[in-house]
Amino acid sequence: MLGTPAQAQEKMQEKVLHAFLSTGETGLDPAVASDIASLSLLENLFDPLLRYDYLARPVQLQPNTLSAMPEVTDQGLTYTFHLRQDVYFTPDPAFKGQRRQVTAQDYVYSLKRLYDPVLKSPWLFLLDGKLAGDGALKQQFSYEREIAGLQAPDRYTLRIRLTAPDPNFLFYLATPATSVVAREVMQTYGAQAGNHPVGTGPFVMGQWKHSDRITLLANRQFRPVSYQGRRVPLLDRIDLRIVEEYQSRVLGFLNGEFDFLEQLPESMKDMVLTADAQPTLQPALAARGIVLSPFPVLQTYYMWMNMEDPLIGGYSKDKLALRRAIAMSYNSAEDVALLKKGLAVAAQTPLPPNVRGYDPAYRSPVPYDPALAQALLERYGYRKGADGFRNQPDGKPLTLVMHSEASTVGRLRDELWRKNLNAIGLRVVFKSDKKTEIIKASRLGSVMMFETNWVADFPDGDNFYQLLYGANRGRANYARFDLPAYNQRYEESRQLGDTPRRTALYRDLADILHAYTPWVLLTHPVSADLQQPWLLHYRRHPVELTNWRYLDIARPN
């Protein structure tokens, strides 16, 4: 049936954001999801206790589902949170027709889920060993088991007690992983809960065609939250597409199909930016009102190697020599200039600039030096065969297997590594797949080498150095690196704020990384972000992945 002219006019005035996700989502369970696409969606569907002030720089936390910032007592050991009383889950059959208010007990349940051994949460590191009495949850997990570190003394009060002061603790409570979920929903949908997101956020799930198209609808029952005097969300709908190919993203933006483009692909820089030392928009694009915003991303690209792999892993001198040679074969300058098109800086440590603990004076002791890499391999018995490629010290063939993403840029990265490794006599083959599948295999320990990246969950060095902490093997620690000297220093560092002692420990951690080489450090990107002239209030946040709730659209008629 045709709608009335008034209905048609109302539809025309609907404010719709058109955007894309660079990879398919894996599932929308806050305790389980760890890929960027899923986390971007979770930020808008679910609510942690805290979130970041959109405009404050340096970054600043603010209450989200709380009536005020928490009270901190007992010399930093006890946090008391008072919940707002107007936070509700979006309607779902699991609630049997009742409007479901969020309580402190819901947060107790949601945080306990990170310990649930069935879920194998990659986010357990946020709380593991930090909540008083949480050893009982790891010994014999039960949602009914009470611990001193996680209490709900009344309906709207949550009390968390730590084993030791943690200067980053409140940052953890602003991550999607610590968002509130309803026990009824999790029990109703079980293993399929990630396909039935029921949160309290500013948007709700509309149409969902997995890893293809997603529609988020404004949650008009969202509690009163204002931005510049207007109630959020300002949009009516977000239409998202999964666009894995870089070229399709850029062409889609230039054709007006997307309202913004974050992180202009290096391979397409020349199409959009001038070749100046300080690149600007091509004049034709500037004339269209397109806006360019350079943005230093809190992100580190690295290639990790599986320390439990029989060929490349281990802590013996010959294995260290092999990994060190691989690191010395990496041509950082060529990567930044040719593949990154100057939109990156070489990484010296895991920490990107602008993260607390970053040391601008530190320089990697592992240089690009193919000749030295060859000499190192020779010294430890990796001799060349008749085909020009090196064998293992026992004479068996040596073939490295590197996973890579099945994309144009993935293939370019493959060629860079093939050139680097072949130059020192190492044979490498590539296995291409979707990143989500590679991550799954990585957690099982069945990937030898993979180039990936980490975006800050919170703006502190701890978030990066935990990636090599032994207790995080099989979770965030994909390299499965586990060295007592590293673990001890990391455990001391995470008890400290941004102090000279922690800076010294971070230098030690960086030295250990370079000595044992579970990673080859690559780059920190500088993002060239683009936005259409009709997009309002757009500003990239250093930590939060999305700003959708604050955006507005004023397309010309």
C-alpha positions as MATLAB code, in Angstrom:
seq = 'MLGTPAQAQEKMQEKVLHAFLSTGETGLDPAVASDIASLSLLENLFDPLLRYDYLARPVQLQPNTLSAMPEVTDQGLTYTFHLRQDVYFTPDPAFKGQRRQVTAQDYVYSLKRLYDPVLKSPWLFLLDGKLAGDGALKQQFSYEREIAGLQAPDRYTLRIRLTAPDPNFLFYLATPATSVVAREVMQTYGAQAGNHPVGTGPFVMGQWKHSDRITLLANRQFRPVSYQGRRVPLLDRIDLRIVEEYQSRVLGFLNGEFDFLEQLPESMKDMVLTADAQPTLQPALAARGIVLSPFPVLQTYYMWMNMEDPLIGGYSKDKLALRRAIAMSYNSAEDVALLKKGLAVAAQTPLPPNVRGYDPAYRSPVPYDPALAQALLERYGYRKGADGFRNQPDGKPLTLVMHSEASTVGRLRDELWRKNLNAIGLRVVFKSDKKTEIIKASRLGSVMMFETNWVADFPDGDNFYQLLYGANRGRANYARFDLPAYNQRYEESRQLGDTPRRTALYRDLADILHAYTPWVLLTHPVSADLQQPWLLHYRRHPVELTNWRYLDIARPN';
ca = [
       0.000    0.000    0.000;
       1.352    3.443   -0.911;
       2.071    5.820    1.926;
       0.630    9.297    2.243;
       2.593   12.351    1.007;
       3.196   13.280    4.657;
       4.677    9.836    5.337;
       6.838   10.101    2.244;
       8.090   13.533    3.376;
       8.847   12.164    6.842;
      10.822    9.320    5.271;
      12.775   11.785    3.154;
      13.751   13.742    6.248;
      15.055   10.662    8.050;
      18.672   11.167    9.060;
      20.701    8.210    7.867;
      24.442    7.752    8.254;
      26.060    5.709    5.487;
      29.231    3.995    6.631;
      31.231    0.794    6.223;
      33.092   -1.736    8.314;
      36.394   -2.983    6.935;
      35.853   -6.625    7.949;
      32.918   -8.824    8.766;
      31.726   -8.986   12.354;
      32.216  -12.262   14.236;
      29.412  -11.974   16.782;
      28.007   -9.417   19.183;
      28.672  -10.799   22.636;
      30.671   -8.197   24.628;
      32.602  -10.850   26.568;
      33.727  -12.673   23.431;
      34.085  -10.278   20.486;
      37.514   -8.762   19.910;
      37.635   -7.760   16.234;
      37.297   -4.094   15.275;
      34.049   -4.540   13.348;
      32.257   -6.272   16.222;
      33.631   -3.833   18.808;
      32.419   -0.899   16.706;
      28.910   -2.317   16.792;
      29.095   -3.195   20.487;
      29.984    0.421   21.340;
      26.586    1.466   20.031;
      24.418   -1.421   21.238;
      25.754   -1.961   24.779;
      26.843    0.132   27.760;
      29.858   -0.092   30.065;
      29.825    1.887   33.314;
      32.023    4.659   31.905;
      32.795    6.153   28.530;
      35.045    8.867   27.176;
      34.121   12.514   26.860;
      33.747   12.957   23.112;
      35.616   16.268   22.891;
      38.073   16.241   25.820;
      41.783   16.120   24.885;
      43.741   14.601   26.488;
      41.141   11.908   26.860;
      38.914   11.983   29.904;
      36.448    9.469   31.329;
      32.908   10.397   32.287;
      29.916    8.562   33.803;
      27.882    6.512   31.347;
      25.338    4.394   33.214;
      26.397    6.003   36.498;
      24.906    8.985   38.300;
      28.433   10.250   39.064;
      32.053    9.162   38.859;
      32.850    6.375   41.357;
      34.000    6.906   44.904;
      37.542    5.565   45.422;
      38.517    4.580   48.968;
      40.945    2.296   50.847;
      43.957    3.886   49.157;
      42.766    2.949   45.703;
      41.526   -0.555   46.477;
      37.746   -0.011   46.645;
      35.514    1.546   43.995;
      31.848    2.298   44.675;
      29.579    2.947   41.699;
      26.050    4.358   41.877;
      23.934    3.473   38.845;
      21.463    5.723   37.103;
      17.926    4.467   37.589;
      16.763    5.197   34.039;
      18.863    2.566   32.212;
      16.796   -0.153   30.519;
      17.503   -3.059   28.207;
      15.858   -2.869   24.825;
      12.732   -5.062   24.507;
      13.241   -8.762   23.853;
      11.083  -11.911   24.233;
      13.511  -13.057   26.957;
      11.929  -10.424   29.230;
       8.419  -11.835   28.740;
       6.850   -8.480   27.974;
       8.313   -6.650   30.992;
      10.405   -3.502   30.766;
      13.753   -4.600   32.148;
      15.724   -2.128   34.266;
      19.500   -2.475   34.669;
      20.680   -3.191   38.203;
      24.039   -3.510   39.911;
      23.595   -7.276   39.934;
      23.545   -7.187   36.117;
      27.031   -5.707   36.129;
      28.196   -8.335   38.640;
      26.932  -11.025   36.270;
      28.380   -9.352   33.183;
      31.857   -8.969   34.682;
      31.829  -12.561   35.925;
      31.212  -13.682   32.341;
      34.812  -12.750   31.496;
      35.869  -15.593   33.824;
      33.458  -18.149   32.354;
      35.714  -20.937   30.992;
      33.100  -21.869   28.403;
      33.350  -18.429   26.779;
      37.177  -18.310   26.700;
      36.937  -14.519   26.818;
      39.928  -12.744   25.258;
      39.222   -9.914   27.710;
      39.854  -11.798   30.935;
      43.243  -10.075   31.182;
      41.418   -6.866   32.136;
      40.339   -8.349   35.484;
      42.383  -11.515   35.965;
      44.090  -11.486   39.371;
      42.931   -7.928   40.005;
      39.571   -8.493   41.722;
      39.778   -9.557   45.346;
      38.985  -13.260   45.616;
      38.734  -13.910   41.881;
      40.914  -17.003   42.253;
      37.761  -18.796   43.385;
      36.125  -18.070   40.023;
      39.105  -19.559   38.183;
      39.300  -22.577   40.483;
      35.669  -23.609   40.171;
      33.591  -21.197   38.134;
      30.003  -20.511   39.038;
      27.841  -17.451   38.515;
      26.426  -18.074   41.984;
      29.858  -17.916   43.627;
      30.297  -14.624   45.437;
      33.680  -12.956   45.668;
      34.790  -10.032   47.829;
      35.912   -8.079   44.766;
      32.531   -7.925   43.063;
      29.489   -7.031   45.164;
      26.068   -5.426   44.729;
      25.117   -4.198   48.234;
      21.848   -2.802   46.894;
      19.911   -2.576   43.642;
      21.789    0.438   42.288;
      25.189    0.165   43.997;
      28.127   -1.806   42.647;
      31.266   -2.258   44.739;
      34.533   -3.511   43.295;
      37.548   -4.263   45.471;
      40.997   -4.785   43.958;
      43.909   -6.882   45.163;
      46.260   -3.948   44.538;
      45.861   -0.376   43.275;
      45.633   -0.229   39.485;
      45.971    3.211   37.895;
      44.284    1.961   34.710;
      41.330    0.231   36.332;
      38.680    2.767   35.308;
      39.831    2.556   31.689;
      38.845   -1.134   31.698;
      35.320   -0.166   32.683;
      34.960    1.943   29.552;
      35.604   -0.949   27.150;
      32.819   -2.793   25.287;
      33.958   -6.017   27.000;
      32.710   -4.754   30.375;
      29.283   -3.729   29.048;
      26.157   -4.861   30.821;
      24.125   -7.798   29.507;
      21.006   -9.447   30.869;
      21.261  -12.946   32.292;
      17.837  -13.873   30.891;
      19.016  -13.047   27.371;
      22.211  -15.079   27.716;
      20.280  -18.055   29.089;
      17.575  -17.800   26.439;
      19.954  -17.758   23.479;
      22.933  -19.652   24.909;
      25.698  -20.144   22.373;
      23.713  -17.991   19.922;
      23.669  -14.932   22.215;
      26.149  -13.176   19.929;
      23.508  -13.298   17.192;
      20.854  -11.722   19.438;
      22.357   -8.487   20.809;
      20.151   -7.028   23.534;
      21.790   -4.026   25.139;
      21.039   -0.618   26.604;
      22.858    1.572   24.065;
      21.726    4.407   21.791;
      21.048    2.059   18.875;
      19.314   -1.278   18.382;
      19.876   -3.874   15.710;
      17.649   -3.533   12.646;
      18.329   -5.675    9.601;
      21.375   -7.907    9.878;
      22.802   -9.821    6.973;
      25.959  -11.291    8.468;
      29.239   -9.929    7.080;
      27.356   -8.039    4.375;
      24.885   -5.350    5.468;
      23.804   -4.130    8.897;
      21.223   -1.529    9.880;
      21.235    0.092   13.302;
      18.112    1.962   14.393;
      17.975    4.786   16.920;
      16.878    3.542   20.334;
      14.155    6.081   21.075;
      13.839    4.729   24.617;
      17.488    5.539   25.308;
      17.957    7.400   28.583;
      18.271   11.210   28.359;
      21.813   12.047   27.226;
      22.551   15.385   25.594;
      25.154   16.609   23.150;
      25.239   20.359   22.476;
      21.749   20.667   23.895;
      20.230   17.873   21.800;
      19.308   14.381   22.859;
      21.430   11.574   21.417;
      21.405    9.743   19.165;
      20.941   12.515   16.612;
      20.599   10.044   13.743;
      17.575    7.924   12.923;
      19.452    5.092   11.283;
      22.901    3.846   10.360;
      23.322    1.799    7.192;
      26.531   -0.206    7.281;
      28.159   -2.283    4.588;
      31.071   -4.671    4.930;
      33.685   -3.467    2.435;
      36.948   -5.376    2.650;
      38.613   -4.044   -0.496;
      40.378   -0.714   -0.054;
      39.557    0.466   -3.566;
      35.840   -0.110   -3.049;
      35.911    1.959    0.145;
      37.628    4.941   -1.464;
      35.570    4.892   -4.658;
      32.415    4.500   -2.589;
      33.332    7.580   -0.549;
      34.230    9.635   -3.614;
      30.889    8.659   -5.175;
      29.048    9.869   -2.077;
      28.008    6.375   -0.938;
      29.763    6.802    2.433;
      29.688    9.846    4.687;
      33.231    9.468    5.979;
      36.371    7.473    5.331;
      38.825    6.780    8.138;
      42.394    5.786    7.358;
      42.732    6.498    3.661;
      44.509    3.417    2.241;
      48.122    4.149    1.460;
      47.797    2.492   -1.944;
      45.196    5.084   -2.997;
      46.786    8.171   -1.509;
      47.728    9.621   -4.897;
      44.101    9.586   -6.031;
      43.032   11.808   -3.131;
      46.035   13.766   -1.826;
      48.719   15.940   -3.378;
      52.330   14.743   -3.464;
      53.513   17.587   -1.211;
      55.632   16.961    1.878;
      52.525   18.021    3.818;
      49.831   16.424    1.628;
      46.563   18.280    1.074;
      43.395   17.331   -0.756;
      43.410   17.289   -4.526;
      41.896   20.636   -5.630;
      38.853   19.011   -7.262;
      37.948   17.261   -3.997;
      38.518   20.390   -1.909;
      36.161   22.240   -4.252;
      33.457   19.698   -3.396;
      33.737   20.639    0.281;
      35.340   17.354    1.337;
      37.320   17.775    4.566;
      40.728   16.195    5.293;
      41.698   15.521    8.924;
      45.100   13.919    9.656;
      44.888   11.789   12.803;
      47.656    9.982   14.745;
      46.088    6.614   15.498;
      46.872    4.799   18.753;
      47.740    1.727   16.734;
      50.715   -0.556   16.173;
      51.269   -2.897   13.231;
      53.444   -5.915   13.895;
      54.165   -9.383   12.551;
      54.051  -12.028   15.249;
      55.659  -15.459   15.220;
      54.254  -18.417   17.119;
      56.678  -19.231   19.930;
      55.194  -22.724   20.229;
      55.589  -23.552   16.535;
      58.123  -26.387   16.057;
      59.882  -24.633   13.172;
      60.050  -21.003   14.225;
      59.261  -21.031   17.954;
      61.252  -21.770   21.064;
      63.942  -20.055   23.120;
      67.091  -21.850   21.953;
      69.810  -19.811   20.259;
      69.184  -21.234   16.798;
      65.479  -20.300   16.964;
      66.324  -16.839   18.285;
      68.763  -16.440   15.382;
      66.084  -17.381   12.842;
      63.555  -14.901   14.221;
      66.187  -12.173   14.610;
      67.246  -12.648   10.998;
      63.630  -12.348    9.889;
      63.359   -9.065   11.822;
      66.579   -7.732   10.274;
      65.278   -8.571    6.793;
      62.307   -6.218    7.205;
      62.882   -3.016    5.214;
      61.054   -0.436    7.309;
      61.964    2.563    5.155;
      60.653    0.870    2.012;
      57.451   -0.126    3.793;
      56.751    3.430    5.023;
      57.679    5.125    1.750;
      56.214    2.737   -0.832;
      53.400    0.796    0.807;
      52.348    3.256    3.508;
      52.931    6.230    1.173;
      54.427    8.204    4.044;
      51.282    7.841    6.194;
      53.122    6.014    8.987;
      56.167    6.129   11.243;
      58.475    3.216   11.960;
      57.697    1.464   15.256;
      60.535    1.287   17.788;
      58.510   -0.284   20.609;
      54.946   -1.592   20.786;
      53.784    1.824   22.041;
      52.503    4.392   19.527;
      53.061    8.096   20.188;
      50.484    9.737   22.491;
      50.036    6.600   24.604;
      51.054    6.979   28.248;
      54.497    5.436   28.712;
      55.704    6.162   25.167;
      59.421    6.944   25.158;
      60.406    9.108   22.156;
      64.108    8.553   22.868;
      64.034    4.748   22.593;
      65.406    3.214   19.393;
      65.175   -0.410   18.360;
      68.506   -2.269   18.568;
      67.436   -4.480   15.636;
      68.339   -2.701   12.369;
      67.399   -3.451    8.776;
      70.563   -5.329    7.797;
      70.185   -8.221    5.318;
      73.936   -8.915    5.308;
      74.046   -9.301    9.085;
      70.898  -11.437    8.935;
      72.599  -13.773    6.437;
      75.706  -14.028    8.623;
      73.568  -14.843   11.666;
      71.765  -17.629    9.810;
      75.064  -19.071    8.588;
      76.522  -19.023   12.094;
      73.623  -21.058   13.487;
      73.593  -23.669   10.742;
      70.872  -22.453    8.377;
      72.830  -23.298    5.213;
      71.751  -22.640    1.658;
      70.884  -25.603   -0.537;
      71.355  -26.010   -4.275;
      68.136  -24.070   -4.881;
      69.506  -20.995   -3.062;
      67.155  -21.357   -0.098;
      68.246  -22.203    3.414;
      67.620  -25.467    5.212;
      67.225  -26.107    8.931;
      70.372  -26.842   10.965;
      69.582  -30.571   10.738;
      69.465  -30.339    6.931;
      65.687  -30.598    6.582;
      63.936  -28.117    4.264;
      62.921  -24.810    5.826;
      59.685  -23.257    4.576;
      58.056  -20.411    6.473;
      54.266  -20.214    6.306;
      52.773  -16.761    6.736;
      49.024  -16.198    6.872;
      47.736  -13.072    5.155;
      44.471  -11.354    4.402;
      42.813  -12.092    1.079;
      42.787   -8.518   -0.220;
      44.739   -6.279   -2.574;
      46.745   -4.813    0.290;
      47.230   -8.306    1.718;
      48.829   -9.354   -1.555;
      51.082   -6.275   -1.545;
      52.168   -7.125    1.984;
      52.901  -10.684    0.851;
      55.182   -9.409   -1.878;
      57.069   -7.160    0.552;
      57.700  -10.095    2.876;
      58.576  -12.448    0.018;
      61.167   -9.968   -1.225;
      62.590   -9.366    2.269;
      62.807  -13.034    3.213;
      64.019  -14.333   -0.133;
      66.849  -11.755    0.038;
      68.307  -13.607    3.040;
      67.655  -17.053    1.579;
      64.419  -17.908    3.387;
      61.608  -19.561    1.484;
      58.084  -18.417    2.450;
      54.622  -19.440    1.302;
      51.418  -17.537    2.038;
      48.024  -18.777    3.153;
      45.322  -16.222    2.420;
      42.058  -16.128    4.342;
      39.632  -13.736    5.985;
      41.089  -12.079    9.050;
      38.317  -13.431   11.264;
      39.253  -16.998   10.289;
      42.963  -16.336   10.819;
      42.271  -14.973   14.315;
      40.278  -18.096   15.183;
      43.150  -20.302   14.022;
      45.653  -18.094   15.874;
      43.880  -18.658   19.163;
      44.224  -22.388   18.605;
      47.969  -22.020   18.006;
      47.808  -23.283   14.434;
      49.255  -20.187   12.705;
      53.033  -19.817   12.313;
      53.288  -16.136   11.356;
      50.797  -13.344   10.785;
      50.947   -9.592   10.318;
      48.284   -7.807   12.344;
      47.746   -4.669   14.403;
      46.509   -3.543   17.799;
      44.401   -0.463   18.437;
      44.437    0.908   21.983;
      41.535   -0.210   24.168;
      42.676    2.497   26.575;
      45.453    5.098   26.175;
      48.122    3.503   28.325;
      51.182    1.416   27.540;
      49.877   -1.461   29.638;
      47.341   -2.185   26.915;
      50.153   -2.918   24.460;
      52.707   -4.665   26.665;
      50.040   -7.101   27.898;
      50.051   -8.531   24.368;
      53.264  -10.393   25.229;
      52.413  -11.356   28.808;
      52.628  -15.114   29.305;
      49.281  -15.423   31.086;
      47.580  -14.052   27.951;
      48.797  -16.877   25.686;
      46.024  -17.993   23.349;
      44.117  -14.793   24.006;
      45.581  -11.393   23.157;
      49.081  -12.925   23.172;
      48.869  -14.587   19.754;
      52.649  -15.094   19.667;
      52.299  -17.298   22.783;
      55.389  -15.628   24.211;
      56.042  -16.716   27.806;
      59.293  -15.625   29.406;
      59.689  -15.200   33.198;
      61.951  -12.156   32.818;
      59.264  -10.420   30.758;
      56.371  -11.556   32.935;
      57.992  -10.360   36.165;
      58.732   -6.892   34.797;
      55.282   -6.597   33.261;
      53.590   -7.594   36.527;
      55.539   -4.890   38.366;
      54.811   -2.279   35.691;
      51.063   -2.765   35.756;
      50.960   -1.799   39.430;
      52.498    1.590   38.620;
      51.246    4.785   37.103;
      53.152    6.754   34.477;
      56.306    7.046   36.600;
      60.087    6.970   35.978;
      60.231    3.435   37.401;
      57.608    2.246   34.938;
      59.432    3.977   32.084;
      62.564    2.007   33.011;
      60.563   -1.236   33.121;
      59.062   -0.457   29.716;
      62.566   -0.042   28.291;
      63.427   -3.472   29.703;
      60.286   -4.973   28.146;
      61.147   -3.445   24.772;
      64.715   -4.787   25.034;
      63.401   -8.280   25.848;
      61.029   -8.143   22.894;
      63.890   -7.265   20.555;
      66.159   -9.900   22.114;
      63.731  -12.815   21.702;
      61.827  -11.437   18.687;
      58.356  -12.937   19.047;
      57.319   -9.872   17.016;
      58.728   -7.865   14.166;
      57.630   -4.314   14.901;
      56.384   -2.545   11.775;
      54.654    0.854   11.865;
      52.319    3.276   13.614;
      49.870    4.716   11.078;
      49.000    8.363   10.609;
      45.446    8.303    9.380;
      44.206   10.598    6.638;
      40.486   10.867    7.441;
      37.956   12.258    4.993;
      34.423   13.468    5.552;
      31.630   14.674    3.322;
      30.515   18.320    3.673;
      27.056   17.294    4.921;
      28.389   15.317    7.897;
      28.184   17.334   11.130;
      30.017   17.008   14.480;
      32.541   14.503   13.148;
      35.689   14.223   15.255;
      37.823   11.123   15.587;
      38.367    9.893   19.128;
      41.768    8.466   20.115;
      40.279    5.434   21.891;
      36.617    4.871   21.072;
      36.182    3.296   17.676;
      32.994    5.114   16.696;
      31.361    8.505   17.198;
      28.040    7.624   15.592;
      25.790    8.733   18.464;
      27.016   12.343   18.115;
      26.872   12.660   14.331;
      24.259   14.529   12.347;
      23.433   14.763    8.679;
      22.530   17.900    6.735;
      22.447   16.743    3.142;
      21.546   19.376    0.539;
      18.029   19.087   -0.890;
];
